[in-house]
mmCIF file with all atom_site columns, C-alpha atoms and ligand atoms in Angstrom:
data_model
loop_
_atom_site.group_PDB
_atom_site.id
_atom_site.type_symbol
_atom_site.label_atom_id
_atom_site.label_alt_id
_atom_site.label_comp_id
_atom_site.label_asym_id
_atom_site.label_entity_id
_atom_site.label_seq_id
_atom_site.pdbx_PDB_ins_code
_atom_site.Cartn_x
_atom_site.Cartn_y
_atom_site.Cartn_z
_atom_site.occupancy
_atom_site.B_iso_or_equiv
_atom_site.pdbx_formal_charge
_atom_site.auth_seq_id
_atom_site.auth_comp_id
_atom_site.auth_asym_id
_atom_site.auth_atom_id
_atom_site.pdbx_PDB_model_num
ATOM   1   C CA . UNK A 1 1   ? 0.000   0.000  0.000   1.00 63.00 ? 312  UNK A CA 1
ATOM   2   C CA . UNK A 1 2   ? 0.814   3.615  -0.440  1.00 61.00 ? 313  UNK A CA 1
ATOM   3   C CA . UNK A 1 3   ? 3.575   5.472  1.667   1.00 62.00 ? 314  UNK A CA 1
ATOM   4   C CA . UNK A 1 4   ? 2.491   3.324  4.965   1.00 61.00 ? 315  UNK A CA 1
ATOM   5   C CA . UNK A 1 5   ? 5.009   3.852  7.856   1.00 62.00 ? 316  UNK A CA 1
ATOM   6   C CA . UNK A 1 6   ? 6.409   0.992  9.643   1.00 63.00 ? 317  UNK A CA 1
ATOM   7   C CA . UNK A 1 7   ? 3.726   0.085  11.486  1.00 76.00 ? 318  UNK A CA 1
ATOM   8   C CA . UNK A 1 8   ? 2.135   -0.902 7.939   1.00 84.00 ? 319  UNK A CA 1
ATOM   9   C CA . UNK A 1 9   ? -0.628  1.952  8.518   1.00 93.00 ? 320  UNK A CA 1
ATOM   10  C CA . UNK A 1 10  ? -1.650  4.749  5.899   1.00 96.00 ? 321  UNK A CA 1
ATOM   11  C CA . UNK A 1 11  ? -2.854  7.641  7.148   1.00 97.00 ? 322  UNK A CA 1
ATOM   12  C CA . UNK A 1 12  ? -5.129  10.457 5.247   1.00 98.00 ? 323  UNK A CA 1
ATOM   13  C CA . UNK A 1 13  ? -6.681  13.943 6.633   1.00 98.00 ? 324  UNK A CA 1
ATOM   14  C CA . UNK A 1 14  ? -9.374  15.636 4.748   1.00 98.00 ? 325  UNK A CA 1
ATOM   15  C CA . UNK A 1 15  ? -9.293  19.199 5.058   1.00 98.00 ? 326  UNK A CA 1
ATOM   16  C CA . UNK A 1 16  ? -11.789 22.076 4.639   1.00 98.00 ? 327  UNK A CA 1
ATOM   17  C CA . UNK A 1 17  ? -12.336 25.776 5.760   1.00 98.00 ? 328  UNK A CA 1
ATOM   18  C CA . UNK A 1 18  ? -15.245 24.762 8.438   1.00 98.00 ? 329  UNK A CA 1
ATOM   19  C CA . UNK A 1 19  ? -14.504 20.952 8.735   1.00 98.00 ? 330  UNK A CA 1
ATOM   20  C CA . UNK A 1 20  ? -18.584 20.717 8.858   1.00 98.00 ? 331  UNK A CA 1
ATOM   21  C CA . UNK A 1 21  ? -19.199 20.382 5.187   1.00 98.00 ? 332  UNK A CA 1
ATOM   22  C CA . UNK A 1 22  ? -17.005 18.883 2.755   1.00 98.00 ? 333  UNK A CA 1
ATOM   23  C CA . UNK A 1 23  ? -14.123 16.993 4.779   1.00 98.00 ? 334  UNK A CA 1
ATOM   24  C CA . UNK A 1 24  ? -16.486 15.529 7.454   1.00 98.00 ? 335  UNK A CA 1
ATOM   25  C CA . UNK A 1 25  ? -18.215 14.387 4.089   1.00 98.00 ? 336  UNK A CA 1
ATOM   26  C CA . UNK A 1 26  ? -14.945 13.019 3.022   1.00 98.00 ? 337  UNK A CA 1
ATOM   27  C CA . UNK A 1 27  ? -13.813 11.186 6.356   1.00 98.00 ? 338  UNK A CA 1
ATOM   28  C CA . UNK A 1 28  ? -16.824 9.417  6.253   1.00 98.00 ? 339  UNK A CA 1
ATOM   29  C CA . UNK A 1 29  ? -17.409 7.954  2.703   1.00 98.00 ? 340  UNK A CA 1
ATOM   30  C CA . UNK A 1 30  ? -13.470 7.214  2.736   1.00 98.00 ? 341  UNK A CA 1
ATOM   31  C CA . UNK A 1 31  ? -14.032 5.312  5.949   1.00 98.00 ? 342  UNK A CA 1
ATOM   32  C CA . UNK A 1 32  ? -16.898 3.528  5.123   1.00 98.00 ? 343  UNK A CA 1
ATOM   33  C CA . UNK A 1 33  ? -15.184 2.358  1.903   1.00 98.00 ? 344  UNK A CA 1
ATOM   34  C CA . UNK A 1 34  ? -11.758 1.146  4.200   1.00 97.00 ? 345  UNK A CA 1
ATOM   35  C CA . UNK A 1 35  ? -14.448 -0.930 6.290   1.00 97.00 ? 346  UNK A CA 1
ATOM   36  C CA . UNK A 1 36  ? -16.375 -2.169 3.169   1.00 97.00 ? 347  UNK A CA 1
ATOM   37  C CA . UNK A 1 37  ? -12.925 -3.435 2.151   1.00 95.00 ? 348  UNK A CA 1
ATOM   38  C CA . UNK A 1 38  ? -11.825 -4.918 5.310   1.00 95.00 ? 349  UNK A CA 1
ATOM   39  C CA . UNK A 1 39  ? -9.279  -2.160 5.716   1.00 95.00 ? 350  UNK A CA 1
ATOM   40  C CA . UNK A 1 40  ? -10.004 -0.275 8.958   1.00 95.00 ? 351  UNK A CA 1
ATOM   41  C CA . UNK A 1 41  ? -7.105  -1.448 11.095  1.00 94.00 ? 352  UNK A CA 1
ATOM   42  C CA . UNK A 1 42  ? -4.466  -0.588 8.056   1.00 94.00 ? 353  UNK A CA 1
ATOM   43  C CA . UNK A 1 43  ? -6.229  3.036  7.333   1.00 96.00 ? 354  UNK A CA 1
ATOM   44  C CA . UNK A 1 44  ? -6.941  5.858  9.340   1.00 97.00 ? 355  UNK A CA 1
ATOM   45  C CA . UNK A 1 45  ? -9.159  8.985  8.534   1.00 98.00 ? 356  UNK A CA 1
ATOM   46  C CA . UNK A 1 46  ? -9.512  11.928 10.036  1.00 98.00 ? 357  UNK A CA 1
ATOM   47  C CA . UNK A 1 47  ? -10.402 15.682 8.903   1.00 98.00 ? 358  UNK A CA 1
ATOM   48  C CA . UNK A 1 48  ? -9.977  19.487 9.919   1.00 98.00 ? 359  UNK A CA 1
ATOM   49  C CA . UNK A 1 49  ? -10.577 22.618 8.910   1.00 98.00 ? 360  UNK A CA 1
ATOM   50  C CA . UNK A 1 50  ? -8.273  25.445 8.230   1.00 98.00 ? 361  UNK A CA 1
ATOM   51  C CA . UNK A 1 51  ? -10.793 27.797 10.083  1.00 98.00 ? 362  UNK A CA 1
ATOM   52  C CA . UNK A 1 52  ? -11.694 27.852 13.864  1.00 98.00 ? 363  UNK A CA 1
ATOM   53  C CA . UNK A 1 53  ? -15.316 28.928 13.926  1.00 97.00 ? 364  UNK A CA 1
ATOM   54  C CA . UNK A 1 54  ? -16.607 25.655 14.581  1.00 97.00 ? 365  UNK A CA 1
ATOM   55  C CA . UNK A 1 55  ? -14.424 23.530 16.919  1.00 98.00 ? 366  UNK A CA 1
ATOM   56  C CA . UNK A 1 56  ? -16.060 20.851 18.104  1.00 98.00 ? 367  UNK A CA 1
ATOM   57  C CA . UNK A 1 57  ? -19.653 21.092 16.528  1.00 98.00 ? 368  UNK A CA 1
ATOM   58  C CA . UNK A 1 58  ? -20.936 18.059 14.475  1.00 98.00 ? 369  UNK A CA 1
ATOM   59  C CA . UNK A 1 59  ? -21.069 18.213 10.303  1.00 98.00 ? 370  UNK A CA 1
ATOM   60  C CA . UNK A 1 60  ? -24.028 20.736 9.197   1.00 98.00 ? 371  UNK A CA 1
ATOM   61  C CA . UNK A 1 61  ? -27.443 18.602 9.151   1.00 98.00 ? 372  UNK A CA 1
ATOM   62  C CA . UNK A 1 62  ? -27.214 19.137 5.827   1.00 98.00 ? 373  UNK A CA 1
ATOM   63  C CA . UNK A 1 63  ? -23.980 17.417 4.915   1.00 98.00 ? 374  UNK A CA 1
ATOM   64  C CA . UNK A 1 64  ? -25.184 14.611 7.197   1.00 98.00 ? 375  UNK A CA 1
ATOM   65  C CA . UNK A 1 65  ? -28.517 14.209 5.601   1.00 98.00 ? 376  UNK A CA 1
ATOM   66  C CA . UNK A 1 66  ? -26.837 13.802 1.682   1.00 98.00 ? 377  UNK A CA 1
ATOM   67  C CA . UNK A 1 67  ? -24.667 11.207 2.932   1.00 98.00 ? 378  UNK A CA 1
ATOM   68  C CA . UNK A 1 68  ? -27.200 9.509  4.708   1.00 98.00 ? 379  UNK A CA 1
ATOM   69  C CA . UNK A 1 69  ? -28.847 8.749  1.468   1.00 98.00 ? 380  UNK A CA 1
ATOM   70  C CA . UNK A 1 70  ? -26.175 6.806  0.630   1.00 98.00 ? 381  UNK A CA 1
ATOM   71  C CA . UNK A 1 71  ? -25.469 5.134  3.672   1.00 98.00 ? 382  UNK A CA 1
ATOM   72  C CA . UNK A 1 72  ? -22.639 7.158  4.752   1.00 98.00 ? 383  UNK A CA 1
ATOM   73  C CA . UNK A 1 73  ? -22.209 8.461  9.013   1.00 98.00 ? 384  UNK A CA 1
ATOM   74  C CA . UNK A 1 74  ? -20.268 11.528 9.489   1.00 98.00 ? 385  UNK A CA 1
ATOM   75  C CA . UNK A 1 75  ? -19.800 10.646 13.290  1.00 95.00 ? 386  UNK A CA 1
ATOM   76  C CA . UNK A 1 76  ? -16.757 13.495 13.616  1.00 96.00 ? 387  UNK A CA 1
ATOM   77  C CA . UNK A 1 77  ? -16.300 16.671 15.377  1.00 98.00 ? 388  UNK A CA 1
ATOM   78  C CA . UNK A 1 78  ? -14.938 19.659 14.249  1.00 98.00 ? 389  UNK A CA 1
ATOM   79  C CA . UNK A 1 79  ? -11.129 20.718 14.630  1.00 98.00 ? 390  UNK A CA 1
ATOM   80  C CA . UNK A 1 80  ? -8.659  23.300 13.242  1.00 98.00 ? 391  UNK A CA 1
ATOM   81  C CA . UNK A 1 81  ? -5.754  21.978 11.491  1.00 98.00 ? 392  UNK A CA 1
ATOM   82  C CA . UNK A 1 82  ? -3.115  22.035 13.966  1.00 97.00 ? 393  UNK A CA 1
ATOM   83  C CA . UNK A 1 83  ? 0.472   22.641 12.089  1.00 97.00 ? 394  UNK A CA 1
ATOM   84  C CA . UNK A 1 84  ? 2.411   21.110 14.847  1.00 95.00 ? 395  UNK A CA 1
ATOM   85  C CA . UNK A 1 85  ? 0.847   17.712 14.736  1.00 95.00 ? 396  UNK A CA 1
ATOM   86  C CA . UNK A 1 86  ? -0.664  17.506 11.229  1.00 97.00 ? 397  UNK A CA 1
ATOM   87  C CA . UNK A 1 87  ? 2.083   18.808 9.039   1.00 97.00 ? 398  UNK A CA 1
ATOM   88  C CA . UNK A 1 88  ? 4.943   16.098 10.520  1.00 96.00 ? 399  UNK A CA 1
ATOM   89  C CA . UNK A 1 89  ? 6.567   13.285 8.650   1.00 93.00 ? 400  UNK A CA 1
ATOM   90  C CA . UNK A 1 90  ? 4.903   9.793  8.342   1.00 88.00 ? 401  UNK A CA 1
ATOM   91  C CA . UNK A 1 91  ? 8.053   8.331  9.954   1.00 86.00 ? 402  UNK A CA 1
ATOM   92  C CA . UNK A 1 92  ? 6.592   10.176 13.241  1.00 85.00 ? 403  UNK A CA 1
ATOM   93  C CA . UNK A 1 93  ? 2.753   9.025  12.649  1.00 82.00 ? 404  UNK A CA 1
ATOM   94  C CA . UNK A 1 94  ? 2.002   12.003 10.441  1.00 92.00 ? 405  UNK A CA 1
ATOM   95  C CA . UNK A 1 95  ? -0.386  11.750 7.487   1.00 97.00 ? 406  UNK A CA 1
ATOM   96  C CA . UNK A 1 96  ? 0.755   10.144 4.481   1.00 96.00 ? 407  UNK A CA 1
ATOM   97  C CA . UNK A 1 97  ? -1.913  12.179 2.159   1.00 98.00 ? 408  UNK A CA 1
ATOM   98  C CA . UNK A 1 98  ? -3.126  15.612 3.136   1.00 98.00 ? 409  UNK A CA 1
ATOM   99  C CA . UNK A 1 99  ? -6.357  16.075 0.987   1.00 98.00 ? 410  UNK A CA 1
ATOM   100 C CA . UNK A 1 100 ? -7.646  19.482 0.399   1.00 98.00 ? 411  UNK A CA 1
ATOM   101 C CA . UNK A 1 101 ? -10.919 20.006 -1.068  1.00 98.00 ? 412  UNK A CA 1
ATOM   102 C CA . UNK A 1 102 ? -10.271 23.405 -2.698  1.00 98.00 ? 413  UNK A CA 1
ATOM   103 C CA . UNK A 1 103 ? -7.278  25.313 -3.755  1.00 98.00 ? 414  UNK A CA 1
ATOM   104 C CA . UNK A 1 104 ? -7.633  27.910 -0.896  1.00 98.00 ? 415  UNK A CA 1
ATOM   105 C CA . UNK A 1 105 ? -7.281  24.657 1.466   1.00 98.00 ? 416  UNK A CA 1
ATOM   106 C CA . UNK A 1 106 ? -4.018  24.571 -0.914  1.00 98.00 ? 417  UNK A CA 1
ATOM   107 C CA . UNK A 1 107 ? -2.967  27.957 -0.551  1.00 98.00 ? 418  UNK A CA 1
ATOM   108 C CA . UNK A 1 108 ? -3.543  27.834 3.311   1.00 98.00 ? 419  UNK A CA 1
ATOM   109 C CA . UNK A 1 109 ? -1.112  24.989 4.145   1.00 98.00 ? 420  UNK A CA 1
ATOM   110 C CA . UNK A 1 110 ? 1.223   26.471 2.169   1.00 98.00 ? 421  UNK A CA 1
ATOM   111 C CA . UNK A 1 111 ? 1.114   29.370 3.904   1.00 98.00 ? 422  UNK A CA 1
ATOM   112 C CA . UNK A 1 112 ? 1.444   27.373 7.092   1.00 98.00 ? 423  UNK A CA 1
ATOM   113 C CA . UNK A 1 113 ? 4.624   25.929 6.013   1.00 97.00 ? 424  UNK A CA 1
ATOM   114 C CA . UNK A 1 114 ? 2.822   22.146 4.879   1.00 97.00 ? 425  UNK A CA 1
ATOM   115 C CA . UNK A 1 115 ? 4.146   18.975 3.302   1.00 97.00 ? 426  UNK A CA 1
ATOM   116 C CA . UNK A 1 116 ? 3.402   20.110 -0.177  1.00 97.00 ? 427  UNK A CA 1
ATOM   117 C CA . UNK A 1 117 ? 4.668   16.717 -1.831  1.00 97.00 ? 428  UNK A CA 1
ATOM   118 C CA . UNK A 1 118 ? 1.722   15.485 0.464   1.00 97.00 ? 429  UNK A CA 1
ATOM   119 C CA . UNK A 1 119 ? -0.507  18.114 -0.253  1.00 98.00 ? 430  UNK A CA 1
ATOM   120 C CA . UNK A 1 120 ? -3.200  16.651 -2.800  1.00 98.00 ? 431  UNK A CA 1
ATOM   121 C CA . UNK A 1 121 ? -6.675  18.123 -4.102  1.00 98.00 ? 432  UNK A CA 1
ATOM   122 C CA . UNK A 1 122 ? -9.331  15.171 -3.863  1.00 98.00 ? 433  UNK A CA 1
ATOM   123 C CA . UNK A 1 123 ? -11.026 15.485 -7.268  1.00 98.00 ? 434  UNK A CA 1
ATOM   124 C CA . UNK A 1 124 ? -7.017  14.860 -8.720  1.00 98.00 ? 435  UNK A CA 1
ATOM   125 C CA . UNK A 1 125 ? -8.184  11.422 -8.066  1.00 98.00 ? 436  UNK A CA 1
ATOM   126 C CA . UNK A 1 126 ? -11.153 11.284 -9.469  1.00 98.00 ? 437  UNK A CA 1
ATOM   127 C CA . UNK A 1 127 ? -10.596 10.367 -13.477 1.00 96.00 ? 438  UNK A CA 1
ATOM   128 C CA . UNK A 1 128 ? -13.747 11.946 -14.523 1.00 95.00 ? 439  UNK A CA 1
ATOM   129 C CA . UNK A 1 129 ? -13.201 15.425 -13.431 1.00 96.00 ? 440  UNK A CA 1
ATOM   130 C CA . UNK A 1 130 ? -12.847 18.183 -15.722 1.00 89.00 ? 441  UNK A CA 1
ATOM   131 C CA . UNK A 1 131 ? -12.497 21.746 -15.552 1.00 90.00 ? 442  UNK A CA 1
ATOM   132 C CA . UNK A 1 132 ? -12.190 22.250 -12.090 1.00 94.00 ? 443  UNK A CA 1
ATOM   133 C CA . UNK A 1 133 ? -10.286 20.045 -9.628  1.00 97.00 ? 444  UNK A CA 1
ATOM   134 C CA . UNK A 1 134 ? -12.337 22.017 -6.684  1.00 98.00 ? 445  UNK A CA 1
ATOM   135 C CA . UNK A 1 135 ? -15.269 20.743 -4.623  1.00 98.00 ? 446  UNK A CA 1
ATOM   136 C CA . UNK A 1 136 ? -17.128 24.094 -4.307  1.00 96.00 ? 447  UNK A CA 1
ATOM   137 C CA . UNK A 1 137 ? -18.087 25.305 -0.617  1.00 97.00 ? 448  UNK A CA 1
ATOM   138 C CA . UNK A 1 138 ? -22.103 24.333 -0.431  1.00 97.00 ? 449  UNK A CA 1
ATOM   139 C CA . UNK A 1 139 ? -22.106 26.173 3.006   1.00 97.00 ? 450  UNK A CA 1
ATOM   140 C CA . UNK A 1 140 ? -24.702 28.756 1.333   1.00 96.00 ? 451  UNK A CA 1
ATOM   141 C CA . UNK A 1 141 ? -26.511 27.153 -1.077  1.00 95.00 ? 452  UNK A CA 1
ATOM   142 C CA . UNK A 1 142 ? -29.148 24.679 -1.279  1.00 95.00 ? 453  UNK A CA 1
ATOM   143 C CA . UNK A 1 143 ? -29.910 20.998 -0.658  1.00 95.00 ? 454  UNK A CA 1
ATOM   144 C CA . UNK A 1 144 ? -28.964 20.388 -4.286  1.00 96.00 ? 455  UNK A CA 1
ATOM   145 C CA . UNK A 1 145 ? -25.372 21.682 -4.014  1.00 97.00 ? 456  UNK A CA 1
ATOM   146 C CA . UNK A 1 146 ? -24.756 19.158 -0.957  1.00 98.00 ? 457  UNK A CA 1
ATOM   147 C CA . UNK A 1 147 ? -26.071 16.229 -3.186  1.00 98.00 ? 458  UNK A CA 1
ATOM   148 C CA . UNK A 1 148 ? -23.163 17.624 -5.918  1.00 97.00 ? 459  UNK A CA 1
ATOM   149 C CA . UNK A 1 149 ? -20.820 18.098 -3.013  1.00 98.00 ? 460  UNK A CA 1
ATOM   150 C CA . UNK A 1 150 ? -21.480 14.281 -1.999  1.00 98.00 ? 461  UNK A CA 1
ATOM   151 C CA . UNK A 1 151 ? -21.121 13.021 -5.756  1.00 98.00 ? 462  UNK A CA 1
ATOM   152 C CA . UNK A 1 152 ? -17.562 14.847 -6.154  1.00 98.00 ? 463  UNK A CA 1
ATOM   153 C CA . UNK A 1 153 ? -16.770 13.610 -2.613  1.00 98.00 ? 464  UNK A CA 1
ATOM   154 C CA . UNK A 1 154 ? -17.157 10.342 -3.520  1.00 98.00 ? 465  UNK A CA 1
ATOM   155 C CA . UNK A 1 155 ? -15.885 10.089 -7.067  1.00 98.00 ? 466  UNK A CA 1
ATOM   156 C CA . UNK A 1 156 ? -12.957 11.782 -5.435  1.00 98.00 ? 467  UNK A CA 1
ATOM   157 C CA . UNK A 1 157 ? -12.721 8.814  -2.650  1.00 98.00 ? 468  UNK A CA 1
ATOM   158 C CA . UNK A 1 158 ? -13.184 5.922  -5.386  1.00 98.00 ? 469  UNK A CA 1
ATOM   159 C CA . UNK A 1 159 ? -9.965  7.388  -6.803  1.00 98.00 ? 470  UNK A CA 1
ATOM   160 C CA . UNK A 1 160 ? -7.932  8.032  -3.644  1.00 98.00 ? 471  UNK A CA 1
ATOM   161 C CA . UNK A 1 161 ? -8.973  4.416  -2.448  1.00 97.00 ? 472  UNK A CA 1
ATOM   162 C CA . UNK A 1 162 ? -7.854  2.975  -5.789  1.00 96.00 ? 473  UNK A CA 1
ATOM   163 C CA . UNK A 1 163 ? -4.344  4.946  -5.226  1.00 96.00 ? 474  UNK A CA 1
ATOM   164 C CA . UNK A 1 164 ? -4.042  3.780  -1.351  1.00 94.00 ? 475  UNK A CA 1
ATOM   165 C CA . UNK A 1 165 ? -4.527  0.298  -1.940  1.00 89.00 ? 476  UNK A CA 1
ATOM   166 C CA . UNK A 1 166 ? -2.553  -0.283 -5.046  1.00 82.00 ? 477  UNK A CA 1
ATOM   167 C CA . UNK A 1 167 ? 0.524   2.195  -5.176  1.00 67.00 ? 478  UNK A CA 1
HETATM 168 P P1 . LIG B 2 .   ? -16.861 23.418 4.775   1.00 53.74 ? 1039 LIG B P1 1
HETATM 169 O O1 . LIG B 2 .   ? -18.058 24.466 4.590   1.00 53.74 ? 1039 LIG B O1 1
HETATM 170 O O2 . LIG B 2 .   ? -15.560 24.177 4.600   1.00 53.74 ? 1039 LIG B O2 1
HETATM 171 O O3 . LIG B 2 .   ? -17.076 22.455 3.664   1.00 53.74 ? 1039 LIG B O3 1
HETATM 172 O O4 . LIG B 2 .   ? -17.015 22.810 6.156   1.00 53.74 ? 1039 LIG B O4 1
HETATM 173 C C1 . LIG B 2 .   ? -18.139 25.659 5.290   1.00 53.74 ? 1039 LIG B C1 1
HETATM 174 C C2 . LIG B 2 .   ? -18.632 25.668 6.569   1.00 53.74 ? 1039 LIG B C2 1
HETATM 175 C C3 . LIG B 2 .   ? -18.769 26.859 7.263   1.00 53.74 ? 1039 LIG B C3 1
HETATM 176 C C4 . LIG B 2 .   ? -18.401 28.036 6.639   1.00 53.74 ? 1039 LIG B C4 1
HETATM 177 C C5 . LIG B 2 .   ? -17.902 28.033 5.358   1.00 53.74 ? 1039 LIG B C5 1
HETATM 178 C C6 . LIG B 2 .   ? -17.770 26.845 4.675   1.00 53.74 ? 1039 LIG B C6 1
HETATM 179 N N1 . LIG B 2 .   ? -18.573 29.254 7.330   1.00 53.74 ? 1039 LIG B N1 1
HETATM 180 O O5 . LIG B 2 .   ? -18.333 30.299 6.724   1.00 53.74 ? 1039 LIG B O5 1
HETATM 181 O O6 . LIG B 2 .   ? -18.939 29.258 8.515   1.00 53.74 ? 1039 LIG B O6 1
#
């Protein structure tokens, strides 16, 4: 499998601007497909935001009820990325694939000082994508635009799962 540290584990963080949207969303159709596959002790997911307005508050009803439809918890809480811990080396138990969900997620952990050659927009994995490699923010739109959110999220996944398993 892909980059795994000694201990044989991969590790991937989602990130967002809230973490109650579009990585929650992430976490939990990634982590449902690890389980479907028998995967769960050799993957770990997790997922932050790089804003703090909403430490510790569940995923927006919203975000829950579009994956719900497709059989998909988002049991997480919400965090701010935390440079110390999430930007160190996969030798240490940091995270082998940091997955941003737009290019200002990008831009951000630059900023920070981030792994770049970790550093990976989630709809680069997803074959069928063109045009833009961004899942949009749905925070103010409708119902609709968290059903699109949840079909890019997951296209995204299919491709990042294909890419953990067999690199
Ligand atoms: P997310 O969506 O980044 O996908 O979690 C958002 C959630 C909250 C806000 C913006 C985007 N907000 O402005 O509070």
């Amino acid at each position: 499998m892909a980059h795994e540290g000694d201990d044989g584990v991969v590790r991937v963080l989602f990130v967002c601007l809230g973490n109650i949207c579009r990585s929650p969303m992430a976490e939990g159709v990634l982590a449902k497909m690890v389980a479907d596959q028998g995967m769960s002790d050799r993957v770990v997911v997790d997922s932050a935001g790089t804003g703090h307005w909403h430490i510790g508050k569940r995923p927006d009803p919203r975000a829950i009820a579009a994956a719900a439809k497709h059989g998909v918890e988002l049991p997480s809480r919400a965090r701010q990325i935390d440079p110390a811990k999430d930007y160190g080396s996969p030798e240490d138990g940091g995270w082998d694939y940091i997955i941003a969900l737009d290019e200002d997620h990008v831009r951000h952990i630059k900023r920070q000082g981030g792994p770049m050659e970790r550093v990976k927009l989630l709809r680069s994995f997803d074959p069928k994508a063109n045009g833009s490699l961004e899942v949009a923010d749905p925070y103010y739109g409708d119902d609709a635009g968290f059903d699109r959110c949840y079909e890019e999220v997951e296209a995204g996944c299919e491709g990042l799962m294909g890419t953990i398993v067999d690199d």
